[in-house]
Short mmCIF file of C-alpha atoms and ligand atoms in Angstrom, two decimals:
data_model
loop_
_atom_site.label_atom_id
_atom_site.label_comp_id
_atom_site.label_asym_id
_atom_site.label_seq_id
_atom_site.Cartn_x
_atom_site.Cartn_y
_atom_site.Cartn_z
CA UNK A 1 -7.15 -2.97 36.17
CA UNK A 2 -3.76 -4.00 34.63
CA UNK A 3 -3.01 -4.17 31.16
CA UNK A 4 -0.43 -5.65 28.89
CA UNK A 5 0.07 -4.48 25.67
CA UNK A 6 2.50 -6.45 23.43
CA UNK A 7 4.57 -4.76 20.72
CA UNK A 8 7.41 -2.09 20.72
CA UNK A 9 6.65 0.26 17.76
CA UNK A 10 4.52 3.60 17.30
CA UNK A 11 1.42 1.36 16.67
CA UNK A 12 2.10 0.36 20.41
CA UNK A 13 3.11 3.70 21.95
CA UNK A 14 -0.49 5.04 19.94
CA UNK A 15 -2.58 1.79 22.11
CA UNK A 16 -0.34 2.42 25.45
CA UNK A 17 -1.73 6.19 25.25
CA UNK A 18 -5.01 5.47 24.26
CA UNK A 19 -5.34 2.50 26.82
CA UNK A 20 -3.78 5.08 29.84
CA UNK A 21 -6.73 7.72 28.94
CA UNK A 22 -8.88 4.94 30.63
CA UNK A 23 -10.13 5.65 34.21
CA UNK A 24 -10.55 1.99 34.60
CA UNK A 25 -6.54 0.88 34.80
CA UNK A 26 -4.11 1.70 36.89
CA UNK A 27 -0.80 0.20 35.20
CA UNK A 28 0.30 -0.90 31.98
CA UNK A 29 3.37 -2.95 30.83
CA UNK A 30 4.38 -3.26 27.61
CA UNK A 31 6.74 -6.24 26.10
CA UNK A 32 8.91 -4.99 25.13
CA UNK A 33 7.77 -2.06 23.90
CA UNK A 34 10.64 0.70 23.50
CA UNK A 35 12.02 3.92 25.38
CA UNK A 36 8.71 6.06 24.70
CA UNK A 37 6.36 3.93 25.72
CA UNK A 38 8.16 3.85 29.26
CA UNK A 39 6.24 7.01 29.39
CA UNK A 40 3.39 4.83 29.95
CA UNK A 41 3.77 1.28 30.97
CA UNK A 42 6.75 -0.45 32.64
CA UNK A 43 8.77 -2.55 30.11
CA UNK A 44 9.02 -6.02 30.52
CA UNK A 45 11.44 -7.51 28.66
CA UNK A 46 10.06 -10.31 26.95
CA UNK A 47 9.62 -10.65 22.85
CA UNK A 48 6.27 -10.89 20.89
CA UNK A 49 7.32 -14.34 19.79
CA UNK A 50 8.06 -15.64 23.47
CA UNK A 51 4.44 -16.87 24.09
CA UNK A 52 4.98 -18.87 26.92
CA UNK A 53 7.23 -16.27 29.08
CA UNK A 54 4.16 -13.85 27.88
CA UNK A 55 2.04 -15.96 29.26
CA UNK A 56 3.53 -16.65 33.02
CA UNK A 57 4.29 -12.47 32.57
CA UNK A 58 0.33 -11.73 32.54
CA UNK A 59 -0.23 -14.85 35.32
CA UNK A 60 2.22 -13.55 37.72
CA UNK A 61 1.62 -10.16 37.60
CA UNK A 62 -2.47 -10.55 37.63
CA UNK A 63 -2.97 -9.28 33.86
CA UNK A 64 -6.52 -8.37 33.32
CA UNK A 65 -6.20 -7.95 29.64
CA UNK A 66 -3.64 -8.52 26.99
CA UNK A 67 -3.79 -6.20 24.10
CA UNK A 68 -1.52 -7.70 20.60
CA UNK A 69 -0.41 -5.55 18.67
CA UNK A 70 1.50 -6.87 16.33
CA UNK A 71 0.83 -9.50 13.47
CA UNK A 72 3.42 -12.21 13.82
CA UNK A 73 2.05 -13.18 17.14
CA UNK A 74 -1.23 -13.14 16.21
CA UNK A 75 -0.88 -15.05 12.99
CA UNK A 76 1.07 -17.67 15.05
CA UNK A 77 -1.60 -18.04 17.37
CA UNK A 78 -0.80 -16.00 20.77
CA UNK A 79 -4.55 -15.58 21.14
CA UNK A 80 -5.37 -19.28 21.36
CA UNK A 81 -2.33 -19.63 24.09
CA UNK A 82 -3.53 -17.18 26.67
CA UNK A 83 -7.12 -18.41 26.31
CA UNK A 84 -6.51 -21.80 26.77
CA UNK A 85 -4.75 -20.54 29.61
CA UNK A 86 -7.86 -18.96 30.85
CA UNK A 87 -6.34 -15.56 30.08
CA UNK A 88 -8.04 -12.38 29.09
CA UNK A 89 -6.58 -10.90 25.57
CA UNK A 90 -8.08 -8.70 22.64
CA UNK A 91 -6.73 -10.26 19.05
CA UNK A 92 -8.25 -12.45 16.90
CA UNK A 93 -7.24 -16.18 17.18
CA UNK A 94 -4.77 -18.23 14.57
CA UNK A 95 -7.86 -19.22 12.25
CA UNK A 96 -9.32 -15.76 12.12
CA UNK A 97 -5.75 -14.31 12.18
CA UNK A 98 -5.00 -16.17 8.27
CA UNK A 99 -6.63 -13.40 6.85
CA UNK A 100 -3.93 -11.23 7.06
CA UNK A 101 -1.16 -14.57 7.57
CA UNK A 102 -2.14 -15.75 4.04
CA UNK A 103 -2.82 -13.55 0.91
CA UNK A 104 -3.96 -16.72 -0.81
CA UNK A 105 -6.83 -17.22 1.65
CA UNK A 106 -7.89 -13.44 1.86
CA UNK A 107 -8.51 -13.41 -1.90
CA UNK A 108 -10.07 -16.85 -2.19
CA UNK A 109 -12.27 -15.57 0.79
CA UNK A 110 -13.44 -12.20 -1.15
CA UNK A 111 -14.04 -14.37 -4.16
CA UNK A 112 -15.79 -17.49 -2.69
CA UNK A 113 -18.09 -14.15 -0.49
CA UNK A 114 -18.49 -12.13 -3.46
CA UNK A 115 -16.61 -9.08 -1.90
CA UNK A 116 -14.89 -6.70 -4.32
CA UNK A 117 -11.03 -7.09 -4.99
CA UNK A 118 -8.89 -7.14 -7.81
CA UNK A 119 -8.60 -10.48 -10.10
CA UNK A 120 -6.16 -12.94 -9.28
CA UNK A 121 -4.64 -16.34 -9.46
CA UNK A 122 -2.78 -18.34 -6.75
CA UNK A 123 0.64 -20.05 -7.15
CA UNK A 124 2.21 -22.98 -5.23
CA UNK A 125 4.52 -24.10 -9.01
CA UNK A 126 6.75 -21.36 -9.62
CA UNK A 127 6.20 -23.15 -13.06
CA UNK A 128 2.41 -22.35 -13.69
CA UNK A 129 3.28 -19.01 -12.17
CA UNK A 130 5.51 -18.04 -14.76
CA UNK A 131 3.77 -20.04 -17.82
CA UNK A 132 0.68 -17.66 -16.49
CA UNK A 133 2.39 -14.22 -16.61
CA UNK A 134 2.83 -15.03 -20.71
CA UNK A 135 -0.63 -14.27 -21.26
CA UNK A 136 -1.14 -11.46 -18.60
CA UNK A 137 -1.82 -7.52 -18.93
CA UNK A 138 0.80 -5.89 -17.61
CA UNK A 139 1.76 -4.10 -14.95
CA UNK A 140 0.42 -6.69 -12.97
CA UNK A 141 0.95 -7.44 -8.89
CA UNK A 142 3.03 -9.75 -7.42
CA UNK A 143 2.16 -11.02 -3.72
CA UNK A 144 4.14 -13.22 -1.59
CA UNK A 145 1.55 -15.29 0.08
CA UNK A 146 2.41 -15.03 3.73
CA UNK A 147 4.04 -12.33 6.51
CA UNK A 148 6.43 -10.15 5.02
CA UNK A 149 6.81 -6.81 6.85
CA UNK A 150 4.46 -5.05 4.46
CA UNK A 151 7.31 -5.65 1.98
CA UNK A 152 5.81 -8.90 0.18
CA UNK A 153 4.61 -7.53 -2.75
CA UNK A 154 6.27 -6.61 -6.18
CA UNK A 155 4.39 -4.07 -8.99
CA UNK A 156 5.68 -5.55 -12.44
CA UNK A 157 5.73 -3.43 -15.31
CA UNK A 158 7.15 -5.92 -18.04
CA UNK A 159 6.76 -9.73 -18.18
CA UNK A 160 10.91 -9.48 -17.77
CA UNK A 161 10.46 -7.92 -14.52
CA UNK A 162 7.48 -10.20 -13.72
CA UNK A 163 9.25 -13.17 -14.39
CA UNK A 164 12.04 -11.73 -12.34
CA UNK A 165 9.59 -11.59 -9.30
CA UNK A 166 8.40 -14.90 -9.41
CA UNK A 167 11.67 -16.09 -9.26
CA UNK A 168 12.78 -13.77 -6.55
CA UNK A 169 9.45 -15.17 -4.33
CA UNK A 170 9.60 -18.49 -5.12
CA UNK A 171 13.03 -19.88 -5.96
CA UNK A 172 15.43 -17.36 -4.44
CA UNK A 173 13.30 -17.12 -1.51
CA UNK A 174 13.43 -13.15 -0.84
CA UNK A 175 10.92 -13.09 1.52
CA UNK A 176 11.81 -16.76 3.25
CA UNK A 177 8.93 -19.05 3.75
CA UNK A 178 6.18 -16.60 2.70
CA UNK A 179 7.20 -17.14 -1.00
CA UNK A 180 6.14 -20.78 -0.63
CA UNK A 181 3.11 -19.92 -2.09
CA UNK A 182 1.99 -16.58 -4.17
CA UNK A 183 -0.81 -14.43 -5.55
CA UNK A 184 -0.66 -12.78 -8.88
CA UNK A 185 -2.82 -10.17 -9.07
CA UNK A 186 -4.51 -7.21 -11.17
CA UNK A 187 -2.95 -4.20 -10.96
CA UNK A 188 -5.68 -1.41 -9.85
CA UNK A 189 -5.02 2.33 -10.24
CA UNK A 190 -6.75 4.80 -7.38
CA UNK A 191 -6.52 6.52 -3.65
CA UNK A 192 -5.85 4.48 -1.44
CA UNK A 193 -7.16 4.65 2.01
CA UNK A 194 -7.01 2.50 5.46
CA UNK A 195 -9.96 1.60 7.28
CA UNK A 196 -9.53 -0.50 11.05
CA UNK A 197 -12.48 -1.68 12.17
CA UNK A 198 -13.20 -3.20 15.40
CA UNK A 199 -14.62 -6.78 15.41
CA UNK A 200 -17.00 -9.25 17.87
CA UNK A 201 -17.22 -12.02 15.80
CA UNK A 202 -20.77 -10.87 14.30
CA UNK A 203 -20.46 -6.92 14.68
CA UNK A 204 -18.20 -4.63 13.06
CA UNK A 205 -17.54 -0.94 13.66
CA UNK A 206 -15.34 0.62 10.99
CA UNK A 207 -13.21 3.77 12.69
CA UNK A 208 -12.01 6.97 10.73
CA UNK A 209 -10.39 6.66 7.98
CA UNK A 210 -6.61 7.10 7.11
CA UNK A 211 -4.26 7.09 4.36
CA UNK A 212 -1.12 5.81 4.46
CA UNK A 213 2.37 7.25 2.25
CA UNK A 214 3.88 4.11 1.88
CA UNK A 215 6.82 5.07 -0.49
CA UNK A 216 10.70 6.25 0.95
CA UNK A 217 10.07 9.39 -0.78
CA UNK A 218 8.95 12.29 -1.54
CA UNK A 219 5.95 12.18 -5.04
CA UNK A 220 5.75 8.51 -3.82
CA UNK A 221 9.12 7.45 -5.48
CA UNK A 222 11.52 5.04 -3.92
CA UNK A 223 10.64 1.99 -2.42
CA UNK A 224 8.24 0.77 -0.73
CA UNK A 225 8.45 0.71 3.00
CA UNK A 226 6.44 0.04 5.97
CA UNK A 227 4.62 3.83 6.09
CA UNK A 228 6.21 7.07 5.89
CA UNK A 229 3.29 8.70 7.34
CA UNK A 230 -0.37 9.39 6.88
CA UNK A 231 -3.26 11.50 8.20
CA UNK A 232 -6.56 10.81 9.37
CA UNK A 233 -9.54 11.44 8.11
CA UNK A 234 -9.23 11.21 3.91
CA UNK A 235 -11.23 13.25 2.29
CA UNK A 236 -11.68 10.82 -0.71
CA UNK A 237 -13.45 8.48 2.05
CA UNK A 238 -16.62 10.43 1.10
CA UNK A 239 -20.63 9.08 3.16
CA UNK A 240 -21.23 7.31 -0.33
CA UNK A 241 -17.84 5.38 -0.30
CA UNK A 242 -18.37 4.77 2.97
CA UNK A 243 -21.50 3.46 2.94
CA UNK A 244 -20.78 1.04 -0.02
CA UNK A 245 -17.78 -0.12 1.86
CA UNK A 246 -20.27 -1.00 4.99
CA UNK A 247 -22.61 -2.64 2.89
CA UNK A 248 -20.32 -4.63 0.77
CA UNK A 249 -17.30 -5.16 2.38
CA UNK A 250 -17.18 -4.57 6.21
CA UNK A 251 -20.16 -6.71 6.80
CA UNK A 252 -19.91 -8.79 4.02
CA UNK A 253 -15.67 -9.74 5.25
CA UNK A 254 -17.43 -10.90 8.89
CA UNK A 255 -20.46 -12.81 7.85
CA UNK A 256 -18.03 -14.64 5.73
CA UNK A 257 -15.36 -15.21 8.85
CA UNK A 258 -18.22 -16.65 10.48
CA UNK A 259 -19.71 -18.81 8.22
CA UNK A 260 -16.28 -20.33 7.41
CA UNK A 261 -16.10 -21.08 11.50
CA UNK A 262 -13.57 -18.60 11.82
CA UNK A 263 -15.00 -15.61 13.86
CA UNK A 264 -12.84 -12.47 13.80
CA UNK A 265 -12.79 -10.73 17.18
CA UNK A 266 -10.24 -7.54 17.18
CA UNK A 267 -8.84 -5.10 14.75
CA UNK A 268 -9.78 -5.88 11.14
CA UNK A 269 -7.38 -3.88 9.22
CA UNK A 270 -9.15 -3.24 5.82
CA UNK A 271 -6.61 -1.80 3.18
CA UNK A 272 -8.64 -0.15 0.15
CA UNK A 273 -8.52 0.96 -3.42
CA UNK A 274 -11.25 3.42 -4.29
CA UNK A 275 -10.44 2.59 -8.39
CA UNK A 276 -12.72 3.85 -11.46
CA UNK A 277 -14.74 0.82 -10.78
CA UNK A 278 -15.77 1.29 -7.38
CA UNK A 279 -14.04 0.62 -3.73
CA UNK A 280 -12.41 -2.90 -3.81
CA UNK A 281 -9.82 -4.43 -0.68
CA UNK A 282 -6.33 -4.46 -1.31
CA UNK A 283 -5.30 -6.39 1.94
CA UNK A 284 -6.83 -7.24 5.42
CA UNK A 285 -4.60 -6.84 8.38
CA UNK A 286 -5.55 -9.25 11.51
CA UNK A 287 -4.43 -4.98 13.72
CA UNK A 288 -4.05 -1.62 14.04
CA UNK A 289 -2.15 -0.67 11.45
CA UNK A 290 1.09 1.43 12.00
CA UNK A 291 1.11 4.23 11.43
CA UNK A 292 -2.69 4.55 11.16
CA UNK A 293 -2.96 3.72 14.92
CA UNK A 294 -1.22 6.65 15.54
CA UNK A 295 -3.58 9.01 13.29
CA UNK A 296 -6.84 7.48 14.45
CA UNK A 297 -6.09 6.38 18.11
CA UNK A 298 -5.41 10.59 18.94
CA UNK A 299 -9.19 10.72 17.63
CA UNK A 300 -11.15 8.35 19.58
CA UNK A 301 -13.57 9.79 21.69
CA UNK A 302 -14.75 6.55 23.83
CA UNK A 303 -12.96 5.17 26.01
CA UNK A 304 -10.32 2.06 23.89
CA UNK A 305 -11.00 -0.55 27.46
CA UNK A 306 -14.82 -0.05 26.89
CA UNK A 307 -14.79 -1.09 23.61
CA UNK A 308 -12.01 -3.44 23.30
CA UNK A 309 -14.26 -5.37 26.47
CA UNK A 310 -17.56 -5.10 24.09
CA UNK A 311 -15.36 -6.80 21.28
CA UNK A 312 -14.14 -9.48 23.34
CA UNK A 313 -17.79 -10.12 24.68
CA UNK A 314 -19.92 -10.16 21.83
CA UNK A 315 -21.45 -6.31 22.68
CA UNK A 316 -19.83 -4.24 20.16
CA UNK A 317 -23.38 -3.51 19.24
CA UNK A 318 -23.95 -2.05 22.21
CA UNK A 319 -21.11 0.79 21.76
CA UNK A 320 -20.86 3.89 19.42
CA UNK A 321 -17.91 4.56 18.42
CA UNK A 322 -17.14 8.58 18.22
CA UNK A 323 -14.27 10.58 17.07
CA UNK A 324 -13.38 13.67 17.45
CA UNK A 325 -14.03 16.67 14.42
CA UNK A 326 -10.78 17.21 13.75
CA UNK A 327 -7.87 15.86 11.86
CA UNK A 328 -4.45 14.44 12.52
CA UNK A 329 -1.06 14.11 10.96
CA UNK A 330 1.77 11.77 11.57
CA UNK A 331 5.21 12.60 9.74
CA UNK A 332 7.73 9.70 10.28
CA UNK A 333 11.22 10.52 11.13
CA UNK A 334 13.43 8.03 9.82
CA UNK A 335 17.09 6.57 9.67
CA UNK A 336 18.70 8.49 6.25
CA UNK A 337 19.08 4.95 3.86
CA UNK A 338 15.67 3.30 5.15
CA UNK A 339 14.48 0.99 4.01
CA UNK A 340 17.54 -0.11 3.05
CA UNK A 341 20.99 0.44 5.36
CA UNK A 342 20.63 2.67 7.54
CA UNK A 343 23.09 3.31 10.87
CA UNK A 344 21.62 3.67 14.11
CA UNK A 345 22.51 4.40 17.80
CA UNK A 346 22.17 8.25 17.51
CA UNK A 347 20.80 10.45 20.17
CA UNK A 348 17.54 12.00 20.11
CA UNK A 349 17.45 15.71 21.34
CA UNK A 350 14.46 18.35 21.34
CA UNK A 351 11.86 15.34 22.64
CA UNK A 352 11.08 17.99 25.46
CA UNK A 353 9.26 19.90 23.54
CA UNK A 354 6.26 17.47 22.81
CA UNK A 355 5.95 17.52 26.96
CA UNK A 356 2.02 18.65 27.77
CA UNK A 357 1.38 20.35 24.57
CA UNK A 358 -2.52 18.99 23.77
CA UNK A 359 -2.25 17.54 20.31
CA UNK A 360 1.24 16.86 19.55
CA UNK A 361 2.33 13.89 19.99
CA UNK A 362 5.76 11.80 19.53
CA UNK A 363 4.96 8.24 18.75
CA UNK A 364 8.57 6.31 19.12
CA UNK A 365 8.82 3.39 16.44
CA UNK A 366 12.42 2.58 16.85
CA UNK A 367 14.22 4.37 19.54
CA UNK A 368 16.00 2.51 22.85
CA UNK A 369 17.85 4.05 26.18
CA UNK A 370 21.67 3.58 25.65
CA UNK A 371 24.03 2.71 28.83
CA UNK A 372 23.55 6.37 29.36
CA UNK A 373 20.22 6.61 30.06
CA UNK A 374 19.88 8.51 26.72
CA UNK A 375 17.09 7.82 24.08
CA UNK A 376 18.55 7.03 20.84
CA UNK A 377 17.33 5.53 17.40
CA UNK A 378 17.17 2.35 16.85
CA UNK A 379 15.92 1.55 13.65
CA UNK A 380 14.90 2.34 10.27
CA UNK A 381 11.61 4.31 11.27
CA UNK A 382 12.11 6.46 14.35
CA UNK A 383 9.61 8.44 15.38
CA UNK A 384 6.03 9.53 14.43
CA UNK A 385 5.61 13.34 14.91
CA UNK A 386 1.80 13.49 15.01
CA UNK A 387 -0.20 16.75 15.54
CA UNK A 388 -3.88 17.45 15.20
CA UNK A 389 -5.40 20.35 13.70
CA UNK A 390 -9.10 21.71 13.26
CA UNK A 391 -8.77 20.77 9.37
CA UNK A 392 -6.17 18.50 7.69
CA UNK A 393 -4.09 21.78 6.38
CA UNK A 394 -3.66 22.81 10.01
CA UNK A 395 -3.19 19.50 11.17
CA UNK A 396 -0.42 19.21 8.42
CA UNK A 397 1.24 22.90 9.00
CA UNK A 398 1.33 21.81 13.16
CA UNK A 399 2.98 18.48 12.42
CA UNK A 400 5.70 19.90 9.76
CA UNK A 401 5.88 22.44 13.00
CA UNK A 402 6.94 20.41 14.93
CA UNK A 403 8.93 18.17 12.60
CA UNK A 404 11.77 20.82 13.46
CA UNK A 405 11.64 20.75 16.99
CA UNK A 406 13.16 16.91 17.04
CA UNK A 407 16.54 15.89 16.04
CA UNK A 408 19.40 13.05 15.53
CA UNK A 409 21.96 12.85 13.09
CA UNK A 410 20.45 11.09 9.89
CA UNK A 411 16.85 12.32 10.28
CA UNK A 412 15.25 11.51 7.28
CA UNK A 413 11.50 12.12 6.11
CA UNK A 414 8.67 12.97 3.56
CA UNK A 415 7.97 16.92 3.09
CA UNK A 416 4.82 15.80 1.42
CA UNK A 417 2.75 14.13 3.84
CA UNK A 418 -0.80 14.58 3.19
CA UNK A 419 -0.36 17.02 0.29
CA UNK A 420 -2.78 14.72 -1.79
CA UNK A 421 -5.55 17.05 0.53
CA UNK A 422 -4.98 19.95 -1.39
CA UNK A 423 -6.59 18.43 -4.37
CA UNK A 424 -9.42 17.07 -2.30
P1 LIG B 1 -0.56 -4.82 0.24
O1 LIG B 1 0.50 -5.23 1.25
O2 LIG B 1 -1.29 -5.94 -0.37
O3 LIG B 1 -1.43 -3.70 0.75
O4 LIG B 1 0.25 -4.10 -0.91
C1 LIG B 1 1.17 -3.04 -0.64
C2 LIG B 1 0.93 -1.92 -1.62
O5 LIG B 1 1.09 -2.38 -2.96
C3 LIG B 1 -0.48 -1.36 -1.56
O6 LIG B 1 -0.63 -0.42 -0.55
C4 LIG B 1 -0.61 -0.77 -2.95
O7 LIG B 1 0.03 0.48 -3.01
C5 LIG B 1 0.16 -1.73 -3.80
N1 LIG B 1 -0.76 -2.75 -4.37
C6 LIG B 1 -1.12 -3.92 -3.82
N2 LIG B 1 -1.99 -4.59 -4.61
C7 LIG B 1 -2.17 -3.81 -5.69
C8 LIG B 1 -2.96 -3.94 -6.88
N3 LIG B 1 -3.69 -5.03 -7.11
N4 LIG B 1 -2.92 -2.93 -7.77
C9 LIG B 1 -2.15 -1.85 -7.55
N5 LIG B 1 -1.38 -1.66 -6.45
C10 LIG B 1 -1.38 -2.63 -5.53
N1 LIG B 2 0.44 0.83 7.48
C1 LIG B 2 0.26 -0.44 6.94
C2 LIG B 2 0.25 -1.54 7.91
O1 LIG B 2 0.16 -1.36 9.10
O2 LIG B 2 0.30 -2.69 7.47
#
């Protein structure tokens, strides 16, 4: 079969690897993916946002199934297109897709469902906002409502710096449109871990678990940013967290989709906080998250077309899901200055060395080919040097490893990745 995945960061080099394990397909393409993926799939060079060009892509070429991986088409409705076009494709459509497109709806769904989160209010009068941050504890959470490349949401620890955020959201606009509306939130202290779950519309299957550095630096200071790197499975994801999650969240999050006639078939991204008080969702993601794809993707035992087919037909039931008993690390290499300025455009050497070496892998976020022919970065995070390891420390000393093996001017990245496992 042919497959087209759509995307062009790690998240998408992680689902072009997994999908070229299959026996069942013989080609990929990815649009537009980026110069690692060309390992596996031909790039087509059409944008996520080009639905109709995506469209004729997958009817000219015989597509068999479309794979999204990224959130803005799926929040603006790709899915519907290519079905109305009578096209195969594995993402959950624009009404099931709102639960990661609007904050606002995610937490009046957990409260309206009874599913645990933190306490909250939502904003459309930047007004009420800030006449309702005089009586709040703080620190307290700000949340743009809509899309903001995982950058959307503000931790206030004064009501000056909390009034200061609602003005940045909702008057000055920081994060365009998506500040039309906002969430102010509790603030909740805990681990945090990442949980992607693959969805029928009735059935969900939660994967391993992952945790996610999402700070610029090392002791999680600087800013936030859109994952440093992460490792797969936590150890604070313990059978009794896990099976509270199932029984009060997981199942709970689809039985609501569905009774609100909004059936989630795909990748439910489930972002938690395991606080004093119990589990409780930070954020749902409508995908594979990045770079969790790229820690839990390495691990799956079945193969991704089997299961990805049992999603879109209703049988996920029918499927059980295995990983492998091991552990994997993903250390991102990024542009010196991200997320902030960064420059760009530098060549990549020592890529050779990830060549047929079983568990190491080099996920490319933002790398292209220059005139040359020669891989170079192109963006703020580069590459995802991922390694597995029988435990999480080996998995960890193999990544760091190989950290050293790749290099461009301005390589930037955490030493700390997955150090929380020492205290596990
Ligand atoms: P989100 O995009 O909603 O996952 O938020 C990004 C990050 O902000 C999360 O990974 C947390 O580290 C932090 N965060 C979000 N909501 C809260 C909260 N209610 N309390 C504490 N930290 C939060
Ligand atoms: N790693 C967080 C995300 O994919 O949103």
């Amino acid at each position: 079969m042919k497959v087209l995945v759509v995307g062009s960061g790690g998240r998408e080099h992680a689902i072009c690897m997994a999908v070229a394990k299959s026996s069942q397909v013989d080609k990929i393409y990815c649009a537009p993916g980026n110069a690692g993926i060309a390992e596996y799939a031909e790039l087509v060079d059409i944008k996520a946002m080009e639905f109709d060009r995506l469209v004729s892509f997958a009817k000219d070429n015989c597509i068999d199934l479309t794979i999204i991986g990224m959130d803005d088409p799926l929040v603006g409705g790709i899915v519907d297109v290519f079905e109305a076009e009578g096209l195969r494709v594995f993402g959950p459509r624009k009404n099931a897709a709102i639960i990661e497109g609007s904050k606002a709806f995610s937490k009046d769904l957990m409260k309206k469902y009874g599913i645990p989160s933190a306490a909250y209010e939502n904003f459309d009068d930047p007004e009420k906002a800030l006449e309702y941050l005089e009586t709040a504890n703080m620190p307290i959470v700000l949340k743009a409502d809509g899309l903001a490349l995982g950058k959307g949401v503000l931790i206030c620890q004064t009501l000056e710096e909390a009034k200061e955020g609602v003005k940045s959201i909702m008057l000055d606009k920081q994060f365009g449109s998506a500040g039309n509306k906002m969430v102010i939130e509790e603030f909740m202290t805990g681990r945090e871990v990442s949980v992607l779950c693959f969805c029928d519309g009735t059935t969900i299957k939660p994967m391993t678990s992952a945790q996610d550095h999402k700070r610029a630096k090392d002791g999680d200071q600087g800013l936030n940013t859109g994952g440093m790197g992460n490792f797969s499975p936590s150890p604070f994801y313990t059978e009794e967290v896990k099976k509270f999650c199932e029984e009060n969240i997981y199942s709970k999050t689809m039985a609501a989709m569905k009774a609100e006639g909004r059936d989630f078939t795909g990748v439910l991204f489930v972002g938690l906080m395991l606080t004093p008080d119990g589990p409780k969702v930070l954020e749902y993601n409508a995908r594979f998250g990045d770079p969790e794809a790229q820690v839990v993707l390495p691990r799956l035992q079945n193969d991704i077309i089997d299961v990805i087919n049992a999603c879109i037909d209703g049988k996920l039931d029918k499927i059980d899901l295995k990983f492998e008993d091991n552990a994997c690390v993903c250390v991102i290499l990024a542009s010196d200055g991200y997320p902030l300025k960064y420059e760009k455009g530098f060549k990549i050497t020592g890529m050779e060395n990830f060549k047929n070496v079983p568990g190491r892998y080099l996920f490319h976020a933002g790398t292209k080919f220059n005139e040359n022919g020669d891989i170079v970065t192109n963006g703020g995070r580069v590459l995802g040097v991922t390694a597995t390891g029988k435990t999480l420390k080996e998995a960890r000393a193999n990544a760091y490893e190989y950290v050293d093996l790749v290099d461009f001017k301005n390589k930037y990245y955490r030493h700390d990745i997955g150090k929380a496992i020492d205290e596990a």
